[in-house]
Amino acid sequence: MFGIYLKRELGRRKKAALVIALGLALGIALVITVNSVSAGMTQAQDKVLKSLYGLGTDMTVTKAQAAPTSGSSGGPRFNFDAKSSSSSTQSSDRVNTQGGQALASSLVTKVAAQKGVSSAVGALTLNVTKVDGSFTQGKAQSSTSGSSQQGGPGGGNSGSTGQPQVQGGGASFDVNSYSVAGIDVSNQDLGPLATSKITSGKTFTSAQTNSKVAVVSKSYAKEKKYKVGSTFKISGTKFTVIGIATPDSSESTTDVFVPLKQAQTLGDSKNKVTTIYVKATDSQQISTVKSTIQKNISGTTVTTSADLASTVSGSLSTASDLATSVGKWLSVAVLVAAFLVAALLTSSAVSRRVREFGTLKALGWPSRKVTRQVVGESMVNGLIGGALGIALGLAAAYTVTVISPKLTAQLGSTGGGGGAGGGPGGGGPGRQSTASTMEIALSAPVSLTTIALAVGLAVTGGLIAGAMGGWRASRMRPADALRSVS
């Protein structure tokens, strides 16, 4: 009886049911769209942070660079042999650590032993400034000029010689600055190399802890025309390229990867690291782990993904802020309005059915049965609205994903701090700590949680509308039906 009557009444009031369902559908579709776009923003920000951090890394431990002592030179120095009388080629490498003050390698084990830490590895970041060129020694030439001068009895002539002048000579040098990262080859899931995939050759093996081998980034290999098997030198040490690494989401800030022990030798930093990469056992307890490390290991700086997120600016950050604040509040406002409209329309429809409900009560229907009938009709309207809203929301999310609007993310201070080269007569610039810009394609993934939320909102909307309409219907009396007869 309930189902038959429900079907008949909905069939009689198709337009009213469709209006209520569409109102709920628009609100639910907006909620799905905003949640999906927000999820896409989160994914985009994660890509940006992983390009800085490394896949699987939850935080990093570093130490601020110490202030230079009085009288010390902050820039690199290059010494060349310029005694040759002929043109000769000169080459010199300046290797210095970057990314903060060096930490003792023993701290890696200490960090890994902290409560809440799953694993920790150390890495040493170097900046290499290579100067290549040649000196040409100039030649001194003198000029002689004759003049006639009257002097003494009988007069006479005398000749004068001008000051000698250096002609020719000079110097021509090329300056190349690049970054080198020493990584722990026994755990490559954390650290600088974790942001890249080996697309040519192979990565390090656990037996190559002190081997003279290197993995180079794709862009640097293209610039230097390196291939697997190519060789190059850093401060006189010859390295063989065993692999080419392609970044997962952005251009890597590291050009060359070598085993940690080799990097420590190059940088004269035995048993030292500049960064400790940390993975937490529980991603929800990162802030707690950060506090534990800072408390137990003094003098260090612990940086989490939340800290890095504050350095990301650009259209990605602006759009994320809008989606979080304006978008969510707008969707809530529209959803509340849709619920109210559905409730008012249901209540208005009940008021036009005075004769019907009054007659049913006169036939013996109790108030609870009348209320159940109205709530049942509202629930069906809510479910229809939910289905339409999910369809509209999925269509909107799919449209955003297909269009894939481009957003930019500017990362503050992501480069390595290089020094300035100092040769005779000045030096060439090293790689400076600058902001880099990434371009991210926005998508709008729809999760099962979002779908479940939409269904819940549809049921909630139907219950709210049915509650108001049912309450009004339950207050009707059989006499109301008689008074409505003209």
Coordinates of C-alpha atoms in Angstrom, one line a residue:
M1 CA 0.0 0.0 0.0
F2 CA 2.8 2.4 1.0
G3 CA 4.7 1.8 -2.3
I4 CA 1.7 2.0 -4.5
Y5 CA 0.5 5.3 -3.0
L6 CA 4.0 6.7 -3.1
K7 CA 4.4 6.0 -6.7
R8 CA 1.0 7.4 -7.6
E9 CA 1.5 10.6 -5.7
L10 CA 5.0 11.2 -7.2
G11 CA 3.6 10.6 -10.6
R12 CA 0.8 13.2 -10.1
R13 CA 3.3 15.8 -8.9
K14 CA 6.2 15.3 -11.4
K15 CA 6.9 19.0 -11.8
A16 CA 7.1 19.7 -8.0
A17 CA 9.2 16.6 -7.5
L18 CA 11.6 17.6 -10.3
V19 CA 12.0 21.2 -8.9
I20 CA 12.9 19.8 -5.5
A21 CA 15.3 17.3 -7.0
L22 CA 17.0 19.8 -9.2
G23 CA 17.5 22.2 -6.3
L24 CA 19.2 19.5 -4.2
A25 CA 21.2 18.3 -7.3
L26 CA 22.8 21.8 -7.9
G27 CA 23.9 22.0 -4.3
I28 CA 25.3 18.5 -4.3
A29 CA 27.0 19.0 -7.7
L30 CA 28.7 22.1 -6.4
V31 CA 30.0 20.2 -3.3
I32 CA 31.4 17.4 -5.4
T33 CA 33.1 19.9 -7.8
V34 CA 34.7 22.0 -5.0
N35 CA 35.9 18.9 -3.1
S36 CA 37.3 17.4 -6.3
V37 CA 39.1 20.6 -7.3
S38 CA 40.5 20.9 -3.7
A39 CA 41.7 17.3 -4.0
G40 CA 43.4 18.3 -7.3
M41 CA 45.0 21.3 -5.6
T42 CA 46.3 19.1 -2.8
Q43 CA 47.8 16.6 -5.4
A44 CA 49.4 19.5 -7.3
Q45 CA 51.0 20.9 -4.1
D46 CA 52.2 17.4 -3.2
K47 CA 54.0 17.2 -6.5
V48 CA 55.6 20.5 -5.9
L49 CA 56.8 19.5 -2.4
K50 CA 58.0 16.1 -3.5
S51 CA 60.2 17.9 -6.1
L52 CA 61.9 19.6 -3.2
Y53 CA 61.7 16.9 -0.7
G54 CA 61.9 13.5 -2.3
L55 CA 59.3 10.8 -2.5
G56 CA 58.6 9.2 0.8
T57 CA 60.4 12.0 2.8
D58 CA 58.3 13.5 5.6
M59 CA 60.9 16.0 6.9
T60 CA 64.5 17.0 6.7
V61 CA 67.1 17.9 9.4
T62 CA 69.7 20.5 8.7
K63 CA 71.8 23.1 10.5
A64 CA 72.0 26.8 9.7
Q65 CA 75.2 28.0 8.1
A66 CA 77.6 29.6 10.6
A67 CA 78.4 33.3 10.2
P68 CA 81.8 33.9 8.5
T69 CA 84.6 34.7 10.9
S70 CA 86.3 38.1 10.8
G71 CA 88.8 38.4 7.9
S72 CA 87.6 35.2 6.2
S73 CA 86.8 35.3 2.5
G74 CA 83.3 34.1 1.6
G75 CA 84.1 33.4 -2.1
P76 CA 86.2 30.6 -3.6
R77 CA 89.8 31.1 -4.6
F78 CA 91.5 29.8 -7.7
N79 CA 95.3 29.5 -8.0
F80 CA 96.8 29.2 -11.5
D81 CA 100.4 28.9 -12.8
A82 CA 101.0 31.9 -15.0
K83 CA 104.8 31.7 -15.3
S84 CA 104.9 30.2 -18.7
S85 CA 106.1 32.5 -21.5
S86 CA 103.7 30.9 -24.0
S87 CA 100.0 30.3 -24.0
S88 CA 98.9 27.4 -21.8
T89 CA 95.6 25.9 -20.8
Q90 CA 94.6 26.1 -17.1
S91 CA 91.9 24.4 -15.2
S92 CA 90.8 24.5 -11.6
D93 CA 87.8 23.2 -9.6
R94 CA 86.4 24.7 -6.5
V95 CA 84.3 22.3 -4.4
N96 CA 82.4 23.6 -1.4
T97 CA 79.5 22.3 0.7
Q98 CA 76.1 24.0 0.3
G99 CA 72.7 23.8 2.0
G100 CA 73.8 24.6 5.5
Q101 CA 76.4 23.7 8.0
A102 CA 77.8 20.2 7.9
L103 CA 76.5 17.7 10.4
A104 CA 78.3 14.6 11.8
S105 CA 77.3 11.4 10.1
S106 CA 76.6 9.9 13.5
L107 CA 73.6 12.2 13.8
V108 CA 71.9 10.1 11.1
T109 CA 71.8 7.1 13.4
K110 CA 70.7 9.2 16.3
V111 CA 67.8 10.7 14.3
A112 CA 66.8 7.2 13.1
A113 CA 66.6 6.1 16.7
Q114 CA 64.0 8.8 17.7
K115 CA 60.5 7.7 18.5
G116 CA 58.2 7.9 15.5
V117 CA 61.0 7.8 12.9
S118 CA 60.8 4.9 10.4
S119 CA 64.1 5.6 8.6
A120 CA 66.7 8.3 8.1
V121 CA 69.5 8.8 5.6
G122 CA 72.2 11.5 5.2
A123 CA 73.2 13.3 2.1
L124 CA 76.0 15.8 1.3
T125 CA 75.3 18.6 -1.2
L126 CA 78.2 20.2 -3.0
N127 CA 78.6 23.0 -5.4
V128 CA 81.4 22.7 -7.9
T129 CA 82.7 25.8 -9.7
K130 CA 85.0 24.8 -12.6
V131 CA 87.2 27.4 -14.3
D132 CA 88.8 26.5 -17.7
G133 CA 90.9 28.8 -19.9
S134 CA 94.3 30.0 -20.8
F135 CA 96.7 32.9 -20.1
T136 CA 98.7 34.6 -22.8
Q137 CA 101.8 36.5 -21.6
G138 CA 102.2 39.9 -23.1
K139 CA 105.5 41.2 -24.6
A140 CA 107.3 44.4 -23.5
Q141 CA 108.2 46.7 -26.4
S142 CA 110.1 50.0 -26.2
S143 CA 109.9 53.0 -28.6
T144 CA 112.9 55.2 -29.5
S145 CA 112.5 58.8 -30.7
G146 CA 115.4 61.1 -31.9
S147 CA 115.6 64.9 -31.2
S148 CA 118.1 67.6 -32.2
Q149 CA 119.4 69.7 -29.3
Q150 CA 122.0 72.5 -29.3
G151 CA 124.4 71.9 -26.4
G152 CA 127.9 73.2 -25.5
P153 CA 130.6 74.4 -27.7
G154 CA 130.2 73.0 -31.1
G155 CA 126.7 71.8 -30.4
G156 CA 125.6 68.2 -30.8
N157 CA 122.7 65.7 -31.2
S158 CA 121.4 63.3 -28.5
G159 CA 118.8 60.4 -28.7
S160 CA 116.1 59.6 -26.1
T161 CA 114.4 56.2 -25.4
G162 CA 110.6 56.0 -24.3
Q163 CA 109.2 53.9 -21.5
P164 CA 108.7 50.2 -22.5
Q165 CA 105.0 49.1 -22.9
V166 CA 103.4 45.7 -22.7
Q167 CA 101.5 44.7 -25.7
G168 CA 99.3 41.6 -26.4
G169 CA 98.6 38.9 -23.9
G170 CA 95.5 38.4 -21.7
A171 CA 93.3 35.7 -20.3
S172 CA 90.2 33.9 -21.4
F173 CA 88.3 31.6 -19.0
D174 CA 84.9 29.8 -19.0
V175 CA 83.1 29.3 -15.6
N176 CA 80.8 26.3 -15.1
S177 CA 78.9 25.8 -11.9
Y178 CA 76.9 22.7 -11.1
S179 CA 75.6 20.8 -8.1
V180 CA 76.7 17.4 -6.8
A181 CA 74.8 15.3 -4.3
G182 CA 76.4 12.5 -2.3
I183 CA 73.8 9.9 -1.5
D184 CA 73.6 6.8 0.7
V185 CA 73.5 4.0 -2.0
S186 CA 72.2 1.5 0.6
N187 CA 68.9 3.4 0.9
Q188 CA 67.9 5.3 -2.3
D189 CA 64.2 5.5 -1.4
L190 CA 65.0 8.6 0.6
G191 CA 67.1 11.6 -0.4
P192 CA 67.8 13.7 -3.5
L193 CA 67.7 10.8 -6.0
A194 CA 64.2 9.7 -4.8
T195 CA 62.6 12.5 -6.9
S196 CA 63.9 11.0 -10.2
K197 CA 63.7 7.8 -12.2
I198 CA 66.6 6.1 -14.0
T199 CA 65.6 6.3 -17.7
S200 CA 68.9 5.2 -19.1
G201 CA 71.6 2.9 -17.7
K202 CA 71.2 1.8 -14.0
T203 CA 71.4 3.2 -10.5
F204 CA 73.9 2.6 -7.8
T205 CA 74.3 -0.8 -6.2
S206 CA 74.9 -1.5 -2.5
A207 CA 78.5 -2.5 -3.3
Q208 CA 79.3 0.9 -4.9
T209 CA 79.6 2.8 -1.6
N210 CA 83.0 4.2 -2.5
S211 CA 83.1 3.7 -6.3
K212 CA 84.0 6.4 -8.7
V213 CA 80.6 6.3 -10.6
A214 CA 77.9 8.8 -11.1
V215 CA 74.3 9.3 -12.1
V216 CA 73.6 12.6 -13.9
S217 CA 70.3 14.4 -14.5
K218 CA 68.8 14.3 -17.9
S219 CA 69.1 18.1 -18.5
Y220 CA 72.8 18.1 -17.4
A221 CA 73.6 15.1 -19.5
K222 CA 72.0 16.8 -22.5
E223 CA 74.0 20.0 -21.9
K224 CA 77.3 18.2 -21.5
K225 CA 76.4 15.5 -24.1
Y226 CA 77.0 12.8 -21.5
K227 CA 75.9 9.2 -22.2
V228 CA 76.1 6.0 -20.1
G229 CA 79.8 5.2 -20.1
S230 CA 81.0 8.8 -20.5
T231 CA 83.7 10.0 -18.1
F232 CA 84.3 13.4 -16.5
K233 CA 86.6 14.8 -13.7
I234 CA 85.8 16.6 -10.5
S235 CA 88.9 18.0 -8.9
G236 CA 91.1 15.5 -10.7
T237 CA 88.9 12.5 -9.8
K238 CA 87.6 10.6 -12.8
F239 CA 84.0 9.5 -12.6
T240 CA 82.1 7.2 -15.0
V241 CA 78.4 7.8 -15.9
I242 CA 76.3 4.7 -15.1
G243 CA 72.9 6.2 -15.4
I244 CA 70.7 9.1 -16.6
A245 CA 68.0 10.3 -14.1
T246 CA 64.8 12.0 -15.2
P247 CA 62.9 14.0 -12.5
D248 CA 59.3 12.8 -11.7
S249 CA 57.6 16.1 -11.5
S250 CA 60.0 19.0 -12.1
E251 CA 63.5 19.8 -13.2
S252 CA 65.9 18.5 -10.5
T253 CA 68.1 21.0 -8.8
T254 CA 70.9 18.4 -8.6
D255 CA 73.1 17.8 -11.7
V256 CA 75.3 14.9 -10.5
F257 CA 74.8 12.1 -8.0
V258 CA 77.7 10.2 -6.6
P259 CA 78.2 7.8 -3.6
L260 CA 78.2 9.6 -0.3
K261 CA 81.8 8.6 0.6
Q262 CA 83.1 10.0 -2.7
A263 CA 81.3 13.3 -2.1
Q264 CA 82.8 13.5 1.4
T265 CA 86.2 13.1 -0.1
L266 CA 85.6 15.7 -2.8
G267 CA 84.3 18.2 -0.3
D268 CA 86.9 17.5 2.3
S269 CA 84.1 16.6 4.6
K270 CA 84.9 13.2 6.0
N271 CA 82.0 11.7 8.0
K272 CA 79.9 14.8 7.3
V273 CA 76.4 15.3 5.8
T274 CA 74.5 18.5 5.1
T275 CA 70.9 17.1 5.1
I276 CA 69.2 14.2 6.9
Y277 CA 66.1 12.9 5.2
V278 CA 63.5 11.4 7.6
K279 CA 60.5 9.2 7.0
A280 CA 58.0 9.0 9.9
T281 CA 56.2 5.7 10.9
D282 CA 52.9 7.6 10.9
S283 CA 52.2 10.4 8.5
Q284 CA 49.6 11.8 10.9
Q285 CA 52.2 12.3 13.7
I286 CA 54.8 14.3 11.7
S287 CA 54.5 17.4 13.9
T288 CA 55.1 15.2 17.0
V289 CA 58.2 13.6 15.5
K290 CA 59.4 17.1 14.5
S291 CA 59.1 18.2 18.1
T292 CA 60.9 15.1 19.4
I293 CA 63.9 15.6 17.1
Q294 CA 64.2 19.3 17.9
K295 CA 64.1 18.5 21.6
N296 CA 66.6 15.6 21.6
I297 CA 69.0 17.0 19.0
S298 CA 69.7 20.6 19.7
G299 CA 71.0 23.1 17.2
T300 CA 69.3 21.5 14.2
T301 CA 66.4 22.8 12.0
V302 CA 63.6 20.3 11.2
T303 CA 61.5 21.2 8.2
T304 CA 58.3 19.4 7.3
S305 CA 56.1 19.5 4.2
A306 CA 53.8 21.9 6.0
D307 CA 56.7 24.3 6.5
L308 CA 57.7 24.1 2.8
A309 CA 54.1 24.7 1.8
S310 CA 54.3 28.2 3.1
T311 CA 57.1 28.9 0.6
V312 CA 54.9 28.0 -2.4
S313 CA 53.4 31.0 -4.1
G314 CA 51.9 31.7 -7.5
S315 CA 48.6 30.9 -9.1
L316 CA 48.5 27.4 -7.5
S317 CA 48.6 28.9 -4.0
T318 CA 46.0 31.6 -4.9
A319 CA 43.7 29.0 -6.4
S320 CA 44.1 26.7 -3.5
D321 CA 43.3 29.5 -1.0
L322 CA 40.2 30.4 -3.1
A323 CA 39.0 26.7 -3.2
T324 CA 39.6 26.3 0.5
S325 CA 37.9 29.5 1.7
V326 CA 35.5 30.9 -0.9
G327 CA 34.7 27.7 -2.7
K328 CA 33.8 25.7 0.4
W329 CA 31.8 28.4 2.0
L330 CA 30.0 29.0 -1.3
S331 CA 29.1 25.3 -1.6
V332 CA 27.9 25.2 2.0
A333 CA 25.7 28.3 1.4
V334 CA 24.3 26.9 -1.8
L335 CA 23.6 23.5 -0.1
V336 CA 21.9 25.1 2.9
A337 CA 19.8 27.2 0.5
A338 CA 18.9 24.0 -1.5
F339 CA 17.8 22.2 1.7
L340 CA 15.6 25.2 2.7
V341 CA 14.0 25.5 -0.7
A342 CA 13.3 21.7 -0.7
A343 CA 11.8 22.0 2.8
L344 CA 9.7 25.0 1.9
L345 CA 8.5 23.4 -1.4
T346 CA 7.6 20.2 0.4
S347 CA 5.7 22.1 3.1
S348 CA 3.9 24.1 0.5
A349 CA 2.9 21.0 -1.3
V350 CA 1.5 19.5 1.9
S351 CA -0.6 22.6 2.5
R352 CA -2.2 22.1 -0.9
R353 CA -3.1 18.5 0.1
V354 CA -5.3 19.4 3.0
R355 CA -8.3 17.6 1.6
E356 CA -6.2 14.5 0.8
F357 CA -4.6 14.1 4.2
G358 CA -7.7 15.1 6.1
T359 CA -9.7 12.4 4.2
L360 CA -7.0 9.8 4.9
K361 CA -7.2 10.6 8.6
A362 CA -11.0 10.3 8.5
L363 CA -10.5 6.9 7.0
G364 CA -8.4 5.9 10.0
W365 CA -4.8 6.7 9.0
P366 CA -2.9 7.7 12.2
S367 CA -0.6 10.8 12.1
R368 CA 2.6 8.7 12.0
K369 CA 1.4 7.0 8.8
V370 CA 0.7 10.3 7.2
T371 CA 4.1 11.6 8.3
R372 CA 5.8 8.5 7.0
Q373 CA 4.1 9.0 3.6
V374 CA 5.4 12.6 3.3
V375 CA 8.9 11.6 4.5
G376 CA 9.0 8.7 2.0
E377 CA 8.1 11.1 -0.9
S378 CA 10.8 13.5 0.2
M379 CA 13.4 10.8 0.5
V380 CA 12.7 9.7 -3.1
N381 CA 13.0 13.3 -4.2
G382 CA 16.3 13.6 -2.3
L383 CA 17.7 10.4 -3.8
I384 CA 16.7 11.5 -7.3
G385 CA 18.4 14.9 -6.6
G386 CA 21.4 13.0 -5.3
A387 CA 21.7 11.0 -8.4
L388 CA 21.4 14.1 -10.6
G389 CA 23.9 15.9 -8.4
I390 CA 26.5 13.1 -8.6
A391 CA 26.1 13.0 -12.4
L392 CA 26.5 16.8 -12.7
G393 CA 29.4 16.8 -10.3
L394 CA 31.2 14.0 -12.1
A395 CA 30.7 15.8 -15.4
A396 CA 32.1 19.1 -14.0
A397 CA 35.1 17.2 -12.5
Y398 CA 35.8 15.4 -15.7
T399 CA 35.6 18.7 -17.6
V400 CA 38.2 20.2 -15.3
T401 CA 40.5 17.2 -15.8
V402 CA 40.1 17.2 -19.6
I403 CA 40.8 21.0 -19.8
S404 CA 43.7 20.6 -17.3
P405 CA 44.2 24.3 -16.6
K406 CA 47.9 25.2 -16.0
L407 CA 48.8 26.7 -12.6
T408 CA 52.2 28.0 -11.7
A409 CA 54.0 27.4 -8.4
Q410 CA 56.9 29.5 -7.3
L411 CA 59.3 27.8 -4.9
G412 CA 61.3 30.1 -2.6
S413 CA 65.0 29.5 -2.2
T414 CA 65.2 26.0 -3.8
G415 CA 68.5 26.3 -5.5
G416 CA 71.9 25.6 -4.0
G417 CA 74.1 28.3 -2.6
G418 CA 77.2 28.5 -4.6
G419 CA 80.0 30.9 -4.2
A420 CA 81.6 33.3 -6.6
G421 CA 84.6 32.2 -8.4
G422 CA 87.6 34.3 -7.7
G423 CA 90.4 34.2 -10.2
P424 CA 92.9 36.9 -11.2
G425 CA 91.0 40.0 -12.0
G426 CA 87.7 38.7 -10.7
G427 CA 85.7 35.5 -10.9
G428 CA 82.7 33.9 -12.4
P429 CA 79.4 33.5 -10.6
G430 CA 78.3 30.2 -9.0
R431 CA 74.8 28.9 -8.8
Q432 CA 72.9 31.2 -6.6
S433 CA 70.0 30.4 -4.3
T434 CA 67.0 31.6 -6.3
A435 CA 63.4 30.9 -6.6
S436 CA 62.3 28.4 -9.3
T437 CA 58.9 28.2 -11.0
M438 CA 57.0 25.0 -11.8
E439 CA 53.9 24.6 -14.1
I440 CA 51.3 22.1 -12.8
A441 CA 48.3 20.8 -14.7
L442 CA 45.3 20.8 -12.5
S443 CA 43.0 17.8 -12.3
A444 CA 39.8 17.1 -10.3
P445 CA 39.9 13.5 -9.0
V446 CA 36.6 12.3 -7.4
S447 CA 37.0 9.9 -4.5
L448 CA 34.6 7.3 -3.1
T449 CA 34.5 9.4 0.0
T450 CA 33.1 12.3 -2.0
I451 CA 30.5 10.1 -3.6
A452 CA 29.5 8.8 -0.2
L453 CA 29.3 12.4 1.0
A454 CA 27.0 13.3 -1.9
V455 CA 24.7 10.3 -1.0
G456 CA 24.6 11.4 2.6
L457 CA 23.7 15.0 1.6
A458 CA 20.9 13.7 -0.6
V459 CA 19.4 11.6 2.2
T460 CA 19.9 14.5 4.7
G461 CA 18.1 16.9 2.3
G462 CA 15.2 14.5 1.9
L463 CA 14.9 14.0 5.6
I464 CA 14.9 17.7 6.3
A465 CA 12.3 18.4 3.7
G466 CA 10.2 15.4 4.8
A467 CA 10.5 16.4 8.5
M468 CA 9.0 19.8 7.9
G469 CA 6.3 18.5 5.5
G470 CA 5.5 15.6 7.8
W471 CA 5.2 17.8 10.9
R472 CA 2.7 20.0 9.1
A473 CA 0.8 17.0 7.7
S474 CA 0.6 15.4 11.1
R475 CA -1.2 18.5 12.5
M476 CA -4.1 18.2 10.1
R477 CA -7.5 17.0 11.3
P478 CA -10.3 15.4 9.4
A479 CA -12.4 18.6 9.9
D480 CA -9.8 20.5 7.8
A481 CA -10.7 18.3 4.8
L482 CA -14.4 19.2 5.2
R483 CA -13.7 23.0 5.5
S484 CA -11.6 22.8 2.3
V485 CA -14.6 21.5 0.3
S486 CA -16.2 24.4 -1.5

